[in-house]
Coordinates of N, CA and C in Angstrom, one line a residue:
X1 N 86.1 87.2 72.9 CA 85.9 87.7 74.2 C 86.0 86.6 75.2
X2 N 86.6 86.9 76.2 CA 87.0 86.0 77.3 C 85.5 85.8 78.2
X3 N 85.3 85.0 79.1 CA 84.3 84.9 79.7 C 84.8 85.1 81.3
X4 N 83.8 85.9 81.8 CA 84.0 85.8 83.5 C 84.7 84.9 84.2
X5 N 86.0 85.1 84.5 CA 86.9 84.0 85.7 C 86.7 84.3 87.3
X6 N 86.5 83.4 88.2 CA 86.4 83.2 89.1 C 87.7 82.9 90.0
X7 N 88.3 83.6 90.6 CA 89.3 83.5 92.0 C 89.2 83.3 93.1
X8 N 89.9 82.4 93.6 CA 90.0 82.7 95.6 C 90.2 83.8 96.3
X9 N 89.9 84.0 97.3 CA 90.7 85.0 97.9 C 91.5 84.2 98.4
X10 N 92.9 85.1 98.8 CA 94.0 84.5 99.9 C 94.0 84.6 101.2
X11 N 94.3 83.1 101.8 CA 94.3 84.1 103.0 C 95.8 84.2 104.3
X12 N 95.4 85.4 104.6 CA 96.7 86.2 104.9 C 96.4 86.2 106.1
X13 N 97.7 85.9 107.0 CA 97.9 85.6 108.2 C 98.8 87.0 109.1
X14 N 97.9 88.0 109.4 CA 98.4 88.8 109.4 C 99.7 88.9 111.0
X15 N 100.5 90.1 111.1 CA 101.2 90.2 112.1 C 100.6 90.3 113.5
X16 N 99.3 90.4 113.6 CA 98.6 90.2 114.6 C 97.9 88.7 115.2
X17 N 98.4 87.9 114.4 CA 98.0 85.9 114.5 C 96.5 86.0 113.9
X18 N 96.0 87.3 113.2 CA 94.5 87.1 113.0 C 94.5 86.6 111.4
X19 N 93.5 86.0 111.2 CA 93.7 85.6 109.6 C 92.6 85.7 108.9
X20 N 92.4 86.2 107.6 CA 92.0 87.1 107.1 C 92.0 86.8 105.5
X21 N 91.0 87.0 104.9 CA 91.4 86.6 103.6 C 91.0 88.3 102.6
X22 N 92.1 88.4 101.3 CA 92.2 89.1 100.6 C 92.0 88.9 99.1
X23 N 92.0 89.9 98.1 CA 91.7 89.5 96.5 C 92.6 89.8 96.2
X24 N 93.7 88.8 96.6 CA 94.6 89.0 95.4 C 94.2 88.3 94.2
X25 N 95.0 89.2 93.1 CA 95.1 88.1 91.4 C 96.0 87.9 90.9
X26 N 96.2 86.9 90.8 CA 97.3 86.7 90.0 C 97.7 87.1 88.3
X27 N 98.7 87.7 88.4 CA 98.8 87.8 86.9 C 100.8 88.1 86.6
X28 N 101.0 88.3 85.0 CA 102.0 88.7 84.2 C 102.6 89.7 84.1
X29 N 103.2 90.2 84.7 CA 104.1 91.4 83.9 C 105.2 91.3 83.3
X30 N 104.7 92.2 82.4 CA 106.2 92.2 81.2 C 106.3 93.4 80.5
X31 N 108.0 93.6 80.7 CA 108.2 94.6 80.2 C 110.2 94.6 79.1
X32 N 109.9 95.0 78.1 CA 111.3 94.9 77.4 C 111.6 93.6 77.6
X33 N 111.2 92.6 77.3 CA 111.3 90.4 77.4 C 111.5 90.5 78.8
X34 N 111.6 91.2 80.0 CA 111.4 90.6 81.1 C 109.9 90.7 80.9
X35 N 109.4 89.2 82.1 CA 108.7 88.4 82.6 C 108.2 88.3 84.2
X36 N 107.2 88.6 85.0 CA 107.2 88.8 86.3 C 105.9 88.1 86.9
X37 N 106.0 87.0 86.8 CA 104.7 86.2 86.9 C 104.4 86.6 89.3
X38 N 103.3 87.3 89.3 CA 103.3 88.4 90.8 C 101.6 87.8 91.1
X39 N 101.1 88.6 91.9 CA 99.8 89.2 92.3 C 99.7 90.1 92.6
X40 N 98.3 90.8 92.1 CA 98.0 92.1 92.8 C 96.8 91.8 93.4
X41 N 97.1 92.7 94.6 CA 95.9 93.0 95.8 C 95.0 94.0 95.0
X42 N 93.7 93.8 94.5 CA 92.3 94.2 94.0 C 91.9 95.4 95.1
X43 N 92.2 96.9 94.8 CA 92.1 97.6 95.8 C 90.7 98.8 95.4
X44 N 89.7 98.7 95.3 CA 88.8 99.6 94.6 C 89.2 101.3 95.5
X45 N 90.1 101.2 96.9 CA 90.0 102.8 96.9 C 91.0 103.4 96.4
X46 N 91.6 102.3 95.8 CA 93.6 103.1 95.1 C 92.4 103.9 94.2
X47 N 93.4 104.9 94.3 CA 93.0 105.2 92.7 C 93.8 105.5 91.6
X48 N 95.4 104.6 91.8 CA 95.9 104.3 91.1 C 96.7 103.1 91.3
X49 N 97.2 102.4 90.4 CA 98.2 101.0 90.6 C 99.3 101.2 91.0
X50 N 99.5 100.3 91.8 CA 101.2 100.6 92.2 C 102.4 99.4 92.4
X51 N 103.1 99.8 91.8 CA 104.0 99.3 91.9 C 105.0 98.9 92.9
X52 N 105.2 98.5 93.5 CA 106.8 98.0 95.0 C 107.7 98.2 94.2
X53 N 108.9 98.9 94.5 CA 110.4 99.5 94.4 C 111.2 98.1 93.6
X54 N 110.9 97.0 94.3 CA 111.4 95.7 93.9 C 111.0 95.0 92.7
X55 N 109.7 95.2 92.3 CA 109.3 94.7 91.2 C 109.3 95.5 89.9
X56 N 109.8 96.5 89.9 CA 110.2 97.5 88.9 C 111.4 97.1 88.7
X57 N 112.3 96.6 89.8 CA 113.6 96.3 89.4 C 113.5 95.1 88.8
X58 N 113.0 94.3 89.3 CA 112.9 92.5 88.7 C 112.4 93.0 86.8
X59 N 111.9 93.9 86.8 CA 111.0 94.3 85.4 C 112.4 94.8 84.7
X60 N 113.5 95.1 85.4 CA 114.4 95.9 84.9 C 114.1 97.2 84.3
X61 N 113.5 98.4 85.1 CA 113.4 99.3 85.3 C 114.5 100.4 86.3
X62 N 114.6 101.4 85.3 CA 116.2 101.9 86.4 C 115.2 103.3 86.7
X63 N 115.1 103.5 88.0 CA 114.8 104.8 88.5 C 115.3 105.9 87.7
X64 N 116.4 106.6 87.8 CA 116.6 107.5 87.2 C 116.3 107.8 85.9
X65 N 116.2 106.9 85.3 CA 115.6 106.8 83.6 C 114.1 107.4 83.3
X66 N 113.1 106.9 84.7 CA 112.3 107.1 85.0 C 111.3 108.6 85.2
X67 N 111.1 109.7 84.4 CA 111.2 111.1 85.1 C 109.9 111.8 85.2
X68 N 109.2 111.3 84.9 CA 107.8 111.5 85.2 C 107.0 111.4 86.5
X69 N 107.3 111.9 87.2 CA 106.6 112.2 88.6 C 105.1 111.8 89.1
X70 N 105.0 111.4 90.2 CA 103.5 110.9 90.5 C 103.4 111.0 91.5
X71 N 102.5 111.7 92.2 CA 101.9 112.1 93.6 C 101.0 111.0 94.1
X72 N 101.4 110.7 95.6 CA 101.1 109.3 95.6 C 100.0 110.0 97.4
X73 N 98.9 109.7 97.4 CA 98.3 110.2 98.9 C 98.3 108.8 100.2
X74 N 97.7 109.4 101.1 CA 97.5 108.2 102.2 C 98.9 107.6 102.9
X75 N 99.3 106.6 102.8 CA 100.5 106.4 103.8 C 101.4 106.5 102.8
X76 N 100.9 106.2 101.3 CA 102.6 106.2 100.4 C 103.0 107.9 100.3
X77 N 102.3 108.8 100.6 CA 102.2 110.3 100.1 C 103.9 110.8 100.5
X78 N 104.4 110.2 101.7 CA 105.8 109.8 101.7 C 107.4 109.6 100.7
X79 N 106.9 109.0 100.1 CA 107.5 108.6 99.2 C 107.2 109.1 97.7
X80 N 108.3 108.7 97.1 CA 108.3 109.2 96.1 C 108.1 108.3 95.0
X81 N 107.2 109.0 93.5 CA 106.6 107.8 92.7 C 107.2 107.9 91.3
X82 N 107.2 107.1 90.8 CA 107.6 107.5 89.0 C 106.2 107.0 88.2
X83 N 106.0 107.8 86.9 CA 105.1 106.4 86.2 C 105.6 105.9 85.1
X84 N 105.4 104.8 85.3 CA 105.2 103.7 84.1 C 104.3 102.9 83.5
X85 N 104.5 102.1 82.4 CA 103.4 101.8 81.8 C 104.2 100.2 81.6
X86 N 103.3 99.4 81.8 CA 103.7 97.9 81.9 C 102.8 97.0 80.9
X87 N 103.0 96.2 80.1 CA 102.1 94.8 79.8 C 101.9 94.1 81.0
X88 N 100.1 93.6 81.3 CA 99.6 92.8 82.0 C 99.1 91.5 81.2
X89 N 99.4 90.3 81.8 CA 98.4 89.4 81.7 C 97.6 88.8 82.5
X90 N 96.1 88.5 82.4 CA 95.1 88.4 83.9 C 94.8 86.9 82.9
X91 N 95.5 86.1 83.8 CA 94.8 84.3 83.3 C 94.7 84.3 81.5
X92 N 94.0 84.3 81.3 CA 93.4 84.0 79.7 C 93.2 84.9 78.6
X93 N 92.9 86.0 79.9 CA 92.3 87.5 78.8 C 93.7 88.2 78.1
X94 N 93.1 88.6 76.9 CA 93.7 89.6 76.3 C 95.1 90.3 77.2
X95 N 96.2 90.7 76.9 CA 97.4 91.5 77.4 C 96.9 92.7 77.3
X96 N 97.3 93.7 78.5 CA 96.4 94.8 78.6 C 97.8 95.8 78.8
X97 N 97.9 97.3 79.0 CA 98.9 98.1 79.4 C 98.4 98.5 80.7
X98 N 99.0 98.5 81.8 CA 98.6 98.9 82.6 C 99.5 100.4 83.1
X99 N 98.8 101.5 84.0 CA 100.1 102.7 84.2 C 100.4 102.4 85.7
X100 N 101.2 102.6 86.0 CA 101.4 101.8 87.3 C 102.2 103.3 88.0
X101 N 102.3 103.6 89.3 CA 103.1 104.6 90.2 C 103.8 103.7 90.7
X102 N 105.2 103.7 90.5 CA 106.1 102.9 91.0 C 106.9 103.5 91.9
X103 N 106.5 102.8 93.0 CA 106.9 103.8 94.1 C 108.1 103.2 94.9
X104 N 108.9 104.1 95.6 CA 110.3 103.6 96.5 C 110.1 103.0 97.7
X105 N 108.4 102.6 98.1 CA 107.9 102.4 99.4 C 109.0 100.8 99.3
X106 N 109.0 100.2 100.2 CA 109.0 98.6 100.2 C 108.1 98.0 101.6
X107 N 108.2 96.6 101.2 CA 107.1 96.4 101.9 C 105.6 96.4 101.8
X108 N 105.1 96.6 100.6 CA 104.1 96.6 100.2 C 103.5 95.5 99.2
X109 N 102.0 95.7 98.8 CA 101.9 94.7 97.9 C 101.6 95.6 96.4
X110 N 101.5 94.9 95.1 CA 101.5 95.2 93.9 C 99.8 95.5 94.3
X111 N 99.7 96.7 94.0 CA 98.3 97.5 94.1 C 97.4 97.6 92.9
X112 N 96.3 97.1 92.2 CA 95.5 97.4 91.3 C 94.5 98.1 91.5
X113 N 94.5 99.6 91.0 CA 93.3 100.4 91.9 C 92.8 101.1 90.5
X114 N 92.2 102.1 90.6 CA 90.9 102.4 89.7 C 91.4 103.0 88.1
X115 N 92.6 103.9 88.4 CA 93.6 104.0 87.1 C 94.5 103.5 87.2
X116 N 95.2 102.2 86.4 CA 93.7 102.1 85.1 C 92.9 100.7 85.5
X117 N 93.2 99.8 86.4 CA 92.9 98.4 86.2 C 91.3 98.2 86.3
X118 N 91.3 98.9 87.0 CA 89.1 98.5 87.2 C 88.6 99.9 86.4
X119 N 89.7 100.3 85.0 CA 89.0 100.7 83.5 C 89.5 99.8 82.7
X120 N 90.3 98.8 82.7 CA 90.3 97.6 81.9 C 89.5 96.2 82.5
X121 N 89.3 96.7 83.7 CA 88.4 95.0 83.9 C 87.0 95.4 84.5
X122 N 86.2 94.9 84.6 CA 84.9 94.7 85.6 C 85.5 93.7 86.9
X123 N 85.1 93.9 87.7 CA 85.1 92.9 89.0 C 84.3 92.6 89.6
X124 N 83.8 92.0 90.4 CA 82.6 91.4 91.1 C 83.3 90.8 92.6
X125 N 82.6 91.4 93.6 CA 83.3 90.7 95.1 C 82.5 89.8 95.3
X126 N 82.2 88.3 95.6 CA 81.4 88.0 96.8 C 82.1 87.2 97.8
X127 N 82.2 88.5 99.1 CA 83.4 88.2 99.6 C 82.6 87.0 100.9
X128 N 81.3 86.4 101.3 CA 80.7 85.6 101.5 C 81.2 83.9 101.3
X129 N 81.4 84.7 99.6 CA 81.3 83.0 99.2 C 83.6 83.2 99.2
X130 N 84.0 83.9 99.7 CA 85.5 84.1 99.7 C 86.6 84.0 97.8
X131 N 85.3 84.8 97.2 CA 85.8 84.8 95.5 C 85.5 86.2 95.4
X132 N 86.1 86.1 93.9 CA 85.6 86.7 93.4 C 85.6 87.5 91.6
X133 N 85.5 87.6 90.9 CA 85.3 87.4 89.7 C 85.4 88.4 88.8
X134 N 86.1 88.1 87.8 CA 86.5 89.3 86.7 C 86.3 89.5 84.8
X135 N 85.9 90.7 84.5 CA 85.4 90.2 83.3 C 86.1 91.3 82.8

């Protein structure tokens, strides 16, 4: 068993000159020998993971192949989602499957929300001390 890792937040300079820091984590995707070393933004109100249009393709993922449907709410409800299922690696820990809604949005970030990533990991904010920690 891996023990509790500790992360920065980043911090993000948003389009308003204000700056701000966020949880992203860094991690691995892989899928069929491709390799996608990314971060995802730690989102507890997703309540699902998501994918950017872009990084499904870097994964070599072909849309059309894709036919499983996913209803996506809030600003992506727009667009349209497929699912898939990806290998993760988070730092040290174990390789995990993650199901991800891979959506046609762009312009977004790789989303880790409640199905399934915070049912494969515990997290901990202390967004105070600008970390935060995962088991």
């Amino acid at each position: 068993m891996v023990d509790a890792q500790k992360f920065p937040y980043k911090i993000i300079d948003s389009s308003l000159g204000m700056v701000d820091r966020m949880a992203y984590l860094p991690l691995t995707l892989s899928l069929n020998g491709q390799s996608l070393n990314t971060e995802g933004l730690l989102d507890t109100g997703a309540s699902v993971n998501v994918l950017p249009y872009e990084l499904g393709l870097q994964l070599g993922l072909i849309w059309e192949n894709e036919t499983l449907s996913v209803i996506l709410a809030g600003n992506l409800a727009k667009f349209e989602a497929r699912a898939v299922i990806v290998d993760a690696q988070v730092s040290s820990f174990p390789k995990v499957n993650l199901a991800f809604a891979w959506t046609q949005a762009s312009n977004l970030p790789l989303i880790l929300g409640q199905a399934n990533f915070f049912l494969e990991f515990e997290v901990c904010f202390f967004r105070a001390r600008s970390e935060f920690e995962v088991r």
